[in-house]
């Protein structure tokens, strides 16, 4: 396997502080043999290293904090709001993953779609079928992507072929976690994934929390995405004062939990999220497609709640985290807030790494970090007179005109691959 050892070119470096970047117009990034960044700085005078991918800007790879593997082929299937869309379109597609051969074909498409868009790391809802989730892990391993993923847990509220009782599902998750969590130096992690409160019994949620606690695993689920869902959760769990309280009561609101959406929260839910140091995946393109509502980014950032961006494919219509960032701009405008392209790009990279608890090694171009990189062709960067803001605007808002040319994890280029024959 060949890895980059030196990159010379335009380097866009996010800082630890939200929404800030440093631009190094002629920089050099040095990697060690394992793909860790050893040094970064301006090219010295008389530097003889050739420019790597001329015309490209280098930045940390994108982090997709919420994406559904078994919805890869259901993108753009409009069938109403969340609960109708699940029942009418999504559950039928997800049932196909009972066949591991189908899962293997789609797993290739799924990983390739992320690589094509410069995504280097993702938090993935797997199939509710364990064999298909195992297939997903194998493909993630082969592709070189960084990810956390888990079986989507459901024991009610869906067709019987998607529901697995807690007594079967949890030992199977334990087995997958034993095999994959921490694989390849932590590149792959197992993520405990109860789908949402409406598809989980109290027993399943308690067992999921116990598994996550025992193994120190991350957790992901959906929270307060649509008003009809919030009302249904209130009916199903009358003993809980709020939606978030249903998760908290079953041990699922922790600092390792990543909640998708969080659109319809009461003040006490915002307070609890902050208190527990839980993270949020903001999925604006999905929210527009399903007509779910508008996320209030400043409610989160003012409380210092960690936020990343999620494609939420297949409710989201794109694997491009730049398109998602652009949708986040539109969503914020609806709240009367203009978010800068710097903050949007930061959320799609460093913010995502923070939300996944990966800040020690991922999401920045700094010595000691893994060289998870994307090279994006960008004409604006070549103009000596262009400003940092112009460059950031072009990257976020003009994704089509500024294509991804290379996606790298630990310095290794993730290659385009042949599709397996159907
Ligand atoms: N809530 C429960 N399941 C899902 C899903 O698959 N997609 C979205 N967007 N929301 C959900
Ligand atoms: Zn989702």
Tab-separated table of C-alpha atoms and ligand atoms in Angstrom:
chain	number	residue	atom	x	y	z
A	1	UNK	CA	0.000	0.000	0.000
A	2	UNK	CA	1.464	3.357	-0.976
A	3	UNK	CA	1.027	6.366	1.220
A	4	UNK	CA	1.767	10.003	0.735
A	5	UNK	CA	4.963	11.025	2.518
A	6	UNK	CA	5.007	14.729	1.569
A	7	UNK	CA	2.334	17.089	0.319
A	8	UNK	CA	3.259	20.455	-1.146
A	9	UNK	CA	0.472	22.838	-2.052
A	10	UNK	CA	-2.289	25.079	-0.733
A	11	UNK	CA	-3.153	23.926	2.785
A	12	UNK	CA	-6.369	24.925	4.536
A	13	UNK	CA	-5.944	24.300	8.239
A	14	UNK	CA	-8.885	24.473	10.656
A	15	UNK	CA	-8.033	25.640	14.135
A	16	UNK	CA	-9.383	24.142	17.337
A	17	UNK	CA	-11.642	27.174	17.657
A	18	UNK	CA	-14.965	26.817	15.810
A	19	UNK	CA	-15.087	28.521	12.431
A	20	UNK	CA	-11.433	29.534	12.122
A	21	UNK	CA	-8.978	28.509	9.389
A	22	UNK	CA	-5.408	29.319	8.547
A	23	UNK	CA	-4.436	29.335	4.871
A	24	UNK	CA	-0.893	28.316	3.929
A	25	UNK	CA	-0.584	29.210	0.254
A	26	UNK	CA	2.587	27.246	-0.425
A	27	UNK	CA	2.815	24.738	2.377
A	28	UNK	CA	4.484	21.424	3.072
A	29	UNK	CA	2.935	18.609	5.065
A	30	UNK	CA	5.201	15.743	6.089
A	31	UNK	CA	3.831	12.325	7.029
A	32	UNK	CA	5.481	9.336	8.666
A	33	UNK	CA	5.247	5.774	7.320
A	34	UNK	CA	2.013	5.163	9.259
A	35	UNK	CA	0.305	8.216	7.748
A	36	UNK	CA	0.579	10.469	10.796
A	37	UNK	CA	1.351	14.141	10.227
A	38	UNK	CA	4.880	14.854	11.414
A	39	UNK	CA	5.148	18.514	10.479
A	40	UNK	CA	3.309	21.295	8.691
A	41	UNK	CA	4.476	24.734	7.620
A	42	UNK	CA	5.321	27.031	4.735
A	43	UNK	CA	7.603	25.635	2.053
A	44	UNK	CA	11.148	26.817	2.767
A	45	UNK	CA	12.864	29.015	0.194
A	46	UNK	CA	14.426	26.861	-2.482
A	47	UNK	CA	12.116	23.932	-1.638
A	48	UNK	CA	12.634	21.301	-4.343
A	49	UNK	CA	9.508	19.238	-3.616
A	50	UNK	CA	7.114	19.299	-6.602
A	51	UNK	CA	3.571	20.571	-6.007
A	52	UNK	CA	1.257	17.646	-5.222
A	53	UNK	CA	-1.894	17.797	-7.370
A	54	UNK	CA	-1.416	21.317	-8.811
A	55	UNK	CA	-4.577	23.439	-8.673
A	56	UNK	CA	-5.882	21.665	-5.571
A	57	UNK	CA	-6.503	22.807	-2.019
A	58	UNK	CA	-5.762	20.304	0.769
A	59	UNK	CA	-7.874	20.166	3.896
A	60	UNK	CA	-9.001	17.549	6.424
A	61	UNK	CA	-11.384	14.980	4.925
A	62	UNK	CA	-15.084	15.458	5.529
A	63	UNK	CA	-16.830	13.799	8.463
A	64	UNK	CA	-20.396	12.634	7.814
A	65	UNK	CA	-21.853	12.262	11.297
A	66	UNK	CA	-25.118	10.572	10.271
A	67	UNK	CA	-25.712	8.315	7.269
A	68	UNK	CA	-27.792	5.169	6.650
A	69	UNK	CA	-26.035	2.387	4.704
A	70	UNK	CA	-29.221	0.475	3.736
A	71	UNK	CA	-30.784	3.643	2.294
A	72	UNK	CA	-28.110	4.123	-0.375
A	73	UNK	CA	-30.510	3.128	-3.141
A	74	UNK	CA	-33.479	4.982	-1.626
A	75	UNK	CA	-32.088	8.493	-2.096
A	76	UNK	CA	-34.655	10.930	-3.423
A	77	UNK	CA	-37.698	8.697	-2.866
A	78	UNK	CA	-40.209	11.286	-1.771
A	79	UNK	CA	-43.125	9.794	0.135
A	80	UNK	CA	-44.148	12.399	2.632
A	81	UNK	CA	-43.016	13.224	6.116
A	82	UNK	CA	-40.827	11.056	8.343
A	83	UNK	CA	-43.233	8.398	9.634
A	84	UNK	CA	-44.981	7.880	6.263
A	85	UNK	CA	-41.659	7.874	4.414
A	86	UNK	CA	-40.312	5.152	6.735
A	87	UNK	CA	-43.409	2.986	6.340
A	88	UNK	CA	-43.953	3.519	2.611
A	89	UNK	CA	-40.429	3.554	1.219
A	90	UNK	CA	-37.630	2.870	3.628
A	91	UNK	CA	-38.600	-0.293	5.469
A	92	UNK	CA	-39.172	-2.144	2.171
A	93	UNK	CA	-35.698	-1.189	0.914
A	94	UNK	CA	-34.049	-2.066	4.233
A	95	UNK	CA	-35.737	-5.507	4.201
A	96	UNK	CA	-33.668	-6.379	1.107
A	97	UNK	CA	-30.568	-6.476	3.316
A	98	UNK	CA	-31.635	-9.865	4.632
A	99	UNK	CA	-29.651	-11.007	1.578
A	100	UNK	CA	-25.910	-10.569	2.318
A	101	UNK	CA	-25.121	-10.629	-1.413
A	102	UNK	CA	-27.349	-7.588	-1.993
A	103	UNK	CA	-25.737	-5.967	1.056
A	104	UNK	CA	-22.263	-6.552	-0.424
A	105	UNK	CA	-23.177	-4.878	-3.712
A	106	UNK	CA	-24.679	-1.854	-1.992
A	107	UNK	CA	-21.808	-1.637	0.531
A	108	UNK	CA	-19.427	-1.022	-2.395
A	109	UNK	CA	-21.670	1.677	-3.837
A	110	UNK	CA	-22.046	3.264	-0.414
A	111	UNK	CA	-18.341	3.442	0.408
A	112	UNK	CA	-17.489	4.634	-3.096
A	113	UNK	CA	-20.102	7.392	-2.941
A	114	UNK	CA	-18.511	8.765	0.220
A	115	UNK	CA	-14.970	8.505	-1.153
A	116	UNK	CA	-16.021	10.327	-4.335
A	117	UNK	CA	-17.227	13.265	-2.235
A	118	UNK	CA	-14.116	13.505	-0.060
A	119	UNK	CA	-15.628	11.966	3.043
A	120	UNK	CA	-12.975	10.174	5.088
A	121	UNK	CA	-14.969	9.354	8.206
A	122	UNK	CA	-18.622	8.550	8.877
A	123	UNK	CA	-21.018	7.526	11.612
A	124	UNK	CA	-23.161	4.862	9.969
A	125	UNK	CA	-26.503	3.249	10.710
A	126	UNK	CA	-26.067	-0.319	9.493
A	127	UNK	CA	-28.704	-2.816	8.540
A	128	UNK	CA	-30.925	-4.378	11.196
A	129	UNK	CA	-29.596	-7.681	9.819
A	130	UNK	CA	-26.352	-8.654	11.515
A	131	UNK	CA	-24.922	-10.464	8.486
A	132	UNK	CA	-25.400	-7.296	6.391
A	133	UNK	CA	-23.735	-5.156	9.048
A	134	UNK	CA	-20.793	-7.591	9.083
A	135	UNK	CA	-20.626	-7.183	5.276
A	136	UNK	CA	-20.587	-3.401	5.757
A	137	UNK	CA	-17.666	-3.625	8.206
A	138	UNK	CA	-15.709	-5.798	5.769
A	139	UNK	CA	-16.237	-3.277	2.994
A	140	UNK	CA	-15.287	-0.379	5.269
A	141	UNK	CA	-12.148	-2.275	6.172
A	142	UNK	CA	-11.301	-2.956	2.536
A	143	UNK	CA	-12.074	0.594	1.384
A	144	UNK	CA	-9.781	2.219	3.943
A	145	UNK	CA	-12.464	4.596	5.229
A	146	UNK	CA	-12.606	5.566	8.895
A	147	UNK	CA	-15.999	4.905	10.478
A	148	UNK	CA	-18.140	4.013	13.412
A	149	UNK	CA	-21.096	1.796	12.538
A	150	UNK	CA	-23.575	-0.532	14.143
A	151	UNK	CA	-26.587	-2.749	13.594
A	152	UNK	CA	-29.751	-0.629	13.532
A	153	UNK	CA	-31.707	-1.945	16.501
A	154	UNK	CA	-35.491	-2.352	16.220
A	155	UNK	CA	-37.858	-4.666	18.023
A	156	UNK	CA	-41.182	-2.936	17.277
A	157	UNK	CA	-42.888	-0.375	15.062
A	158	UNK	CA	-41.569	-1.877	11.815
A	159	UNK	CA	-42.352	-4.928	9.636
A	160	UNK	CA	-41.544	-8.235	11.332
A	161	UNK	CA	-38.622	-8.962	8.985
A	162	UNK	CA	-36.781	-5.897	10.334
A	163	UNK	CA	-37.482	-6.500	14.025
A	164	UNK	CA	-35.096	-8.542	16.158
A	165	UNK	CA	-35.800	-9.240	19.829
A	166	UNK	CA	-33.389	-7.808	22.380
A	167	UNK	CA	-32.380	-11.315	23.471
A	168	UNK	CA	-31.074	-12.055	19.944
A	169	UNK	CA	-29.977	-8.602	18.825
A	170	UNK	CA	-27.777	-7.630	21.769
A	171	UNK	CA	-25.555	-10.743	21.847
A	172	UNK	CA	-25.115	-10.363	18.066
A	173	UNK	CA	-24.036	-6.727	18.562
A	174	UNK	CA	-21.648	-7.831	21.272
A	175	UNK	CA	-20.070	-10.257	18.820
A	176	UNK	CA	-19.749	-7.607	16.089
A	177	UNK	CA	-18.274	-5.177	18.604
A	178	UNK	CA	-15.747	-7.781	19.755
A	179	UNK	CA	-14.646	-8.286	16.152
A	180	UNK	CA	-14.658	-4.731	14.827
A	181	UNK	CA	-14.449	-2.161	17.606
A	182	UNK	CA	-10.941	-0.678	17.535
A	183	UNK	CA	-10.010	-2.539	14.343
A	184	UNK	CA	-6.906	-1.303	12.480
A	185	UNK	CA	-5.615	0.967	15.203
A	186	UNK	CA	-9.056	2.423	15.920
A	187	UNK	CA	-9.954	3.230	12.291
A	188	UNK	CA	-13.190	1.282	12.740
A	189	UNK	CA	-15.418	1.464	15.812
A	190	UNK	CA	-18.623	-0.271	16.769
A	191	UNK	CA	-21.432	2.172	17.516
A	192	UNK	CA	-24.504	1.045	19.472
A	193	UNK	CA	-27.423	2.146	17.272
A	194	UNK	CA	-30.975	1.973	18.637
A	195	UNK	CA	-32.933	3.438	15.691
A	196	UNK	CA	-35.221	5.722	17.705
A	197	UNK	CA	-37.544	5.452	20.694
A	198	UNK	CA	-40.514	4.422	18.520
A	199	UNK	CA	-38.756	1.311	17.252
A	200	UNK	CA	-37.258	0.173	20.569
A	201	UNK	CA	-38.797	-1.435	23.641
A	202	UNK	CA	-37.577	-0.370	27.069
A	203	UNK	CA	-35.765	-3.710	27.318
A	204	UNK	CA	-33.891	-3.081	24.042
A	205	UNK	CA	-32.896	0.460	25.056
A	206	UNK	CA	-31.708	-0.699	28.499
A	207	UNK	CA	-29.717	-3.542	26.950
A	208	UNK	CA	-28.185	-1.230	24.345
A	209	UNK	CA	-27.103	1.185	27.077
A	210	UNK	CA	-25.626	-1.666	29.109
A	211	UNK	CA	-23.624	-2.908	26.103
A	212	UNK	CA	-22.316	0.595	25.349
A	213	UNK	CA	-21.361	1.138	28.980
A	214	UNK	CA	-19.664	-2.258	29.384
A	215	UNK	CA	-17.545	-1.870	26.245
A	216	UNK	CA	-17.149	1.942	26.291
A	217	UNK	CA	-18.837	2.207	22.893
A	218	UNK	CA	-20.313	5.263	21.181
A	219	UNK	CA	-24.109	5.455	20.782
A	220	UNK	CA	-26.207	7.012	18.021
A	221	UNK	CA	-29.930	7.504	17.636
A	222	UNK	CA	-32.532	9.955	16.313
A	223	UNK	CA	-34.046	12.682	18.481
A	224	UNK	CA	-37.018	15.015	17.946
A	225	UNK	CA	-36.890	15.113	14.161
A	226	UNK	CA	-40.574	15.718	13.366
A	227	UNK	CA	-43.543	16.957	15.457
A	228	UNK	CA	-45.620	13.817	14.664
A	229	UNK	CA	-42.773	11.635	15.885
A	230	UNK	CA	-42.414	13.721	19.068
A	231	UNK	CA	-46.163	13.337	19.727
A	232	UNK	CA	-45.997	9.564	19.126
A	233	UNK	CA	-43.067	9.239	21.546
A	234	UNK	CA	-45.051	11.150	24.187
A	235	UNK	CA	-47.920	8.651	23.743
A	236	UNK	CA	-45.598	5.628	23.833
A	237	UNK	CA	-43.648	6.801	26.908
A	238	UNK	CA	-46.189	8.747	29.030
A	239	UNK	CA	-43.936	8.424	32.085
A	240	UNK	CA	-41.234	10.605	30.448
A	241	UNK	CA	-41.662	14.387	30.480
A	242	UNK	CA	-39.781	14.877	27.195
A	243	UNK	CA	-38.433	12.898	24.239
A	244	UNK	CA	-34.846	13.175	25.483
A	245	UNK	CA	-36.005	11.989	28.899
A	246	UNK	CA	-37.043	8.642	27.335
A	247	UNK	CA	-33.429	8.097	26.292
A	248	UNK	CA	-32.009	9.411	29.563
A	249	UNK	CA	-34.297	7.118	31.578
A	250	UNK	CA	-32.859	4.134	29.687
A	251	UNK	CA	-29.204	5.153	30.003
A	252	UNK	CA	-28.808	6.417	26.429
A	253	UNK	CA	-28.079	10.109	27.018
A	254	UNK	CA	-24.331	10.160	27.627
A	255	UNK	CA	-21.204	12.021	26.515
A	256	UNK	CA	-20.663	9.215	23.995
A	257	UNK	CA	-24.116	9.711	22.434
A	258	UNK	CA	-24.637	11.381	19.078
A	259	UNK	CA	-28.225	12.492	18.505
A	260	UNK	CA	-29.448	12.988	14.939
A	261	UNK	CA	-31.572	16.086	14.202
A	262	UNK	CA	-32.717	17.544	17.577
A	263	UNK	CA	-35.107	19.989	15.899
A	264	UNK	CA	-38.048	20.078	18.304
A	265	UNK	CA	-36.481	20.401	21.737
A	266	UNK	CA	-37.881	21.999	24.868
A	267	UNK	CA	-35.561	24.230	26.940
A	268	UNK	CA	-35.015	21.439	29.496
A	269	UNK	CA	-33.868	19.106	26.712
A	270	UNK	CA	-31.274	21.634	25.537
A	271	UNK	CA	-30.110	21.912	29.144
A	272	UNK	CA	-29.851	18.133	29.548
A	273	UNK	CA	-27.907	17.739	26.299
A	274	UNK	CA	-25.392	20.332	27.491
A	275	UNK	CA	-25.205	18.868	30.996
A	276	UNK	CA	-24.535	15.367	29.666
A	277	UNK	CA	-22.096	16.652	27.025
A	278	UNK	CA	-23.967	14.723	24.324
A	279	UNK	CA	-23.386	15.667	20.661
A	280	UNK	CA	-25.740	16.543	17.799
A	281	UNK	CA	-25.653	15.628	14.131
A	282	UNK	CA	-27.252	18.451	12.138
A	283	UNK	CA	-28.786	17.063	8.917
A	284	UNK	CA	-30.264	20.050	7.060
A	285	UNK	CA	-30.704	18.508	3.611
A	286	UNK	CA	-32.711	15.651	5.107
A	287	UNK	CA	-34.745	18.131	7.156
A	288	UNK	CA	-35.673	20.011	3.981
A	289	UNK	CA	-36.484	16.838	2.038
A	290	UNK	CA	-38.823	15.426	4.688
A	291	UNK	CA	-40.173	18.833	5.714
A	292	UNK	CA	-39.108	18.056	9.279
A	293	UNK	CA	-38.270	21.548	10.501
A	294	UNK	CA	-35.241	23.786	11.021
A	295	UNK	CA	-32.373	23.106	13.430
A	296	UNK	CA	-31.451	25.977	15.723
A	297	UNK	CA	-27.678	25.928	15.444
A	298	UNK	CA	-27.125	28.801	17.864
A	299	UNK	CA	-29.138	27.078	20.630
A	300	UNK	CA	-26.445	24.405	20.455
A	301	UNK	CA	-23.322	26.487	19.905
A	302	UNK	CA	-24.220	29.005	22.618
A	303	UNK	CA	-24.382	26.079	25.054
A	304	UNK	CA	-21.097	24.690	23.680
A	305	UNK	CA	-22.852	21.515	22.579
A	306	UNK	CA	-20.730	19.657	20.024
A	307	UNK	CA	-22.302	19.722	16.537
A	308	UNK	CA	-21.302	17.959	13.333
A	309	UNK	CA	-23.035	17.791	9.954
A	310	UNK	CA	-24.773	14.683	8.628
A	311	UNK	CA	-25.956	13.765	5.137
A	312	UNK	CA	-28.651	11.479	6.579
A	313	UNK	CA	-28.789	9.630	3.256
A	314	UNK	CA	-31.412	8.486	2.128
A	315	UNK	CA	-33.618	11.239	3.603
A	316	UNK	CA	-30.669	13.396	2.621
A	317	UNK	CA	-30.312	13.652	-1.158
A	318	UNK	CA	-26.541	13.819	-1.349
A	319	UNK	CA	-23.346	12.248	-0.005
A	320	UNK	CA	-21.586	15.584	-0.545
A	321	UNK	CA	-20.825	17.174	2.811
A	322	UNK	CA	-20.293	20.453	0.961
A	323	UNK	CA	-23.869	20.303	-0.319
A	324	UNK	CA	-24.960	19.521	3.243
A	325	UNK	CA	-22.949	22.501	4.528
A	326	UNK	CA	-24.644	24.687	1.928
A	327	UNK	CA	-28.051	23.417	3.130
A	328	UNK	CA	-27.003	24.282	6.698
A	329	UNK	CA	-26.462	27.851	5.486
A	330	UNK	CA	-30.030	27.950	4.084
A	331	UNK	CA	-31.433	26.464	7.298
A	332	UNK	CA	-29.710	29.081	9.430
A	333	UNK	CA	-31.002	31.887	7.194
A	334	UNK	CA	-34.516	30.702	8.023
A	335	UNK	CA	-33.621	31.364	11.664
A	336	UNK	CA	-32.398	34.844	10.723
A	337	UNK	CA	-28.752	33.872	11.203
A	338	UNK	CA	-26.063	34.090	8.507
A	339	UNK	CA	-23.426	31.421	9.154
A	340	UNK	CA	-20.024	31.981	7.524
A	341	UNK	CA	-18.592	29.488	5.046
A	342	UNK	CA	-15.665	29.149	7.462
A	343	UNK	CA	-17.977	27.915	10.209
A	344	UNK	CA	-19.801	25.598	7.795
A	345	UNK	CA	-16.581	24.024	6.523
A	346	UNK	CA	-15.312	23.746	10.086
A	347	UNK	CA	-18.518	21.922	11.111
A	348	UNK	CA	-18.082	19.517	8.171
A	349	UNK	CA	-14.531	18.628	9.254
A	350	UNK	CA	-13.306	19.488	12.763
A	351	UNK	CA	-16.828	19.810	14.189
A	352	UNK	CA	-17.677	16.328	12.940
A	353	UNK	CA	-14.521	14.904	14.512
A	354	UNK	CA	-15.474	16.575	17.810
A	355	UNK	CA	-19.002	15.163	17.641
A	356	UNK	CA	-17.534	11.668	17.189
A	357	UNK	CA	-15.081	12.149	20.055
A	358	UNK	CA	-12.092	11.910	17.703
A	359	UNK	CA	-10.447	15.252	18.411
A	360	UNK	CA	-7.119	13.771	19.438
A	361	UNK	CA	-6.258	12.435	15.959
A	362	UNK	CA	-8.775	13.541	13.328
A	363	UNK	CA	-10.107	16.763	11.831
A	364	UNK	CA	-7.061	19.034	11.831
A	365	UNK	CA	-3.812	19.398	9.928
A	366	UNK	CA	-1.433	19.313	12.819
A	367	UNK	CA	1.551	17.296	13.925
A	368	UNK	CA	0.382	14.075	15.627
A	369	UNK	CA	-2.918	13.954	13.710
A	370	UNK	CA	-3.749	11.252	11.163
A	371	UNK	CA	-3.394	12.524	7.594
A	372	UNK	CA	-7.051	12.093	6.632
A	373	UNK	CA	-7.185	14.520	3.725
A	374	UNK	CA	-9.184	15.676	0.760
A	375	UNK	CA	-7.681	17.410	-2.259
A	376	UNK	CA	-10.204	19.665	-4.000
A	377	UNK	CA	-9.518	21.365	-7.304
A	378	UNK	CA	-10.257	25.045	-6.810
A	379	UNK	CA	-9.505	27.740	-9.368
A	380	UNK	CA	-9.930	30.495	-6.775
A	381	UNK	CA	-6.938	29.171	-4.832
A	382	UNK	CA	-4.649	29.721	-7.821
A	383	UNK	CA	-5.424	33.439	-7.998
A	384	UNK	CA	-2.801	35.266	-5.971
A	385	UNK	CA	-5.309	38.038	-5.191
A	386	UNK	CA	-8.000	35.717	-3.787
A	387	UNK	CA	-8.876	36.011	-0.134
A	388	UNK	CA	-9.417	33.222	2.372
A	389	UNK	CA	-13.143	34.055	2.462
A	390	UNK	CA	-13.432	33.764	-1.329
A	391	UNK	CA	-11.744	30.381	-1.193
A	392	UNK	CA	-14.023	29.130	1.602
A	393	UNK	CA	-17.149	30.373	-0.220
A	394	UNK	CA	-16.082	28.576	-3.406
A	395	UNK	CA	-15.437	25.318	-1.570
A	396	UNK	CA	-18.769	25.332	0.288
A	397	UNK	CA	-21.152	26.891	-2.206
A	398	UNK	CA	-19.711	25.839	-5.575
A	399	UNK	CA	-19.103	22.125	-5.040
A	400	UNK	CA	-19.820	21.231	-8.683
A	401	UNK	CA	-17.239	23.644	-10.068
A	402	UNK	CA	-14.582	22.550	-7.572
A	403	UNK	CA	-14.426	18.744	-7.723
A	404	UNK	CA	-12.766	16.340	-5.311
A	405	UNK	CA	-9.558	14.954	-6.838
A	406	UNK	CA	-8.287	12.713	-4.039
A	407	UNK	CA	-9.492	11.286	-0.733
A	408	UNK	CA	-6.927	9.957	1.745
A	409	UNK	CA	-7.025	8.238	5.130
A	410	UNK	CA	-3.706	8.138	7.007
A	411	UNK	CA	-2.106	9.332	3.786
A	412	UNK	CA	-3.388	6.384	1.750
A	413	UNK	CA	-5.495	7.281	-1.270
A	414	UNK	CA	-8.880	5.576	-1.215
A	415	UNK	CA	-9.177	4.300	-4.725
A	416	UNK	CA	-12.071	4.088	-7.139
A	417	UNK	CA	-12.980	0.427	-7.272
A	418	UNK	CA	-14.725	-1.901	-9.657
A	419	UNK	CA	-18.336	-2.554	-8.728
A	420	UNK	CA	-19.159	-6.188	-7.968
A	421	UNK	CA	-21.515	-7.620	-10.568
A	422	UNK	CA	-25.151	-7.726	-9.452
B	1	LIG	N1	-35.988	8.178	12.390
B	1	LIG	C1	-36.024	6.842	12.543
B	1	LIG	N2	-35.461	6.218	11.495
B	1	LIG	C2	-35.065	7.159	10.651
B	1	LIG	C3	-34.417	7.145	9.380
B	1	LIG	O1	-34.094	6.099	8.816
B	1	LIG	N3	-34.167	8.342	8.799
B	1	LIG	C4	-34.499	9.513	9.399
B	1	LIG	N4	-34.213	10.650	8.787
B	1	LIG	N5	-35.101	9.558	10.579
B	1	LIG	C5	-35.394	8.402	11.207
B	2	LIG	ZN1	-31.215	9.236	10.094
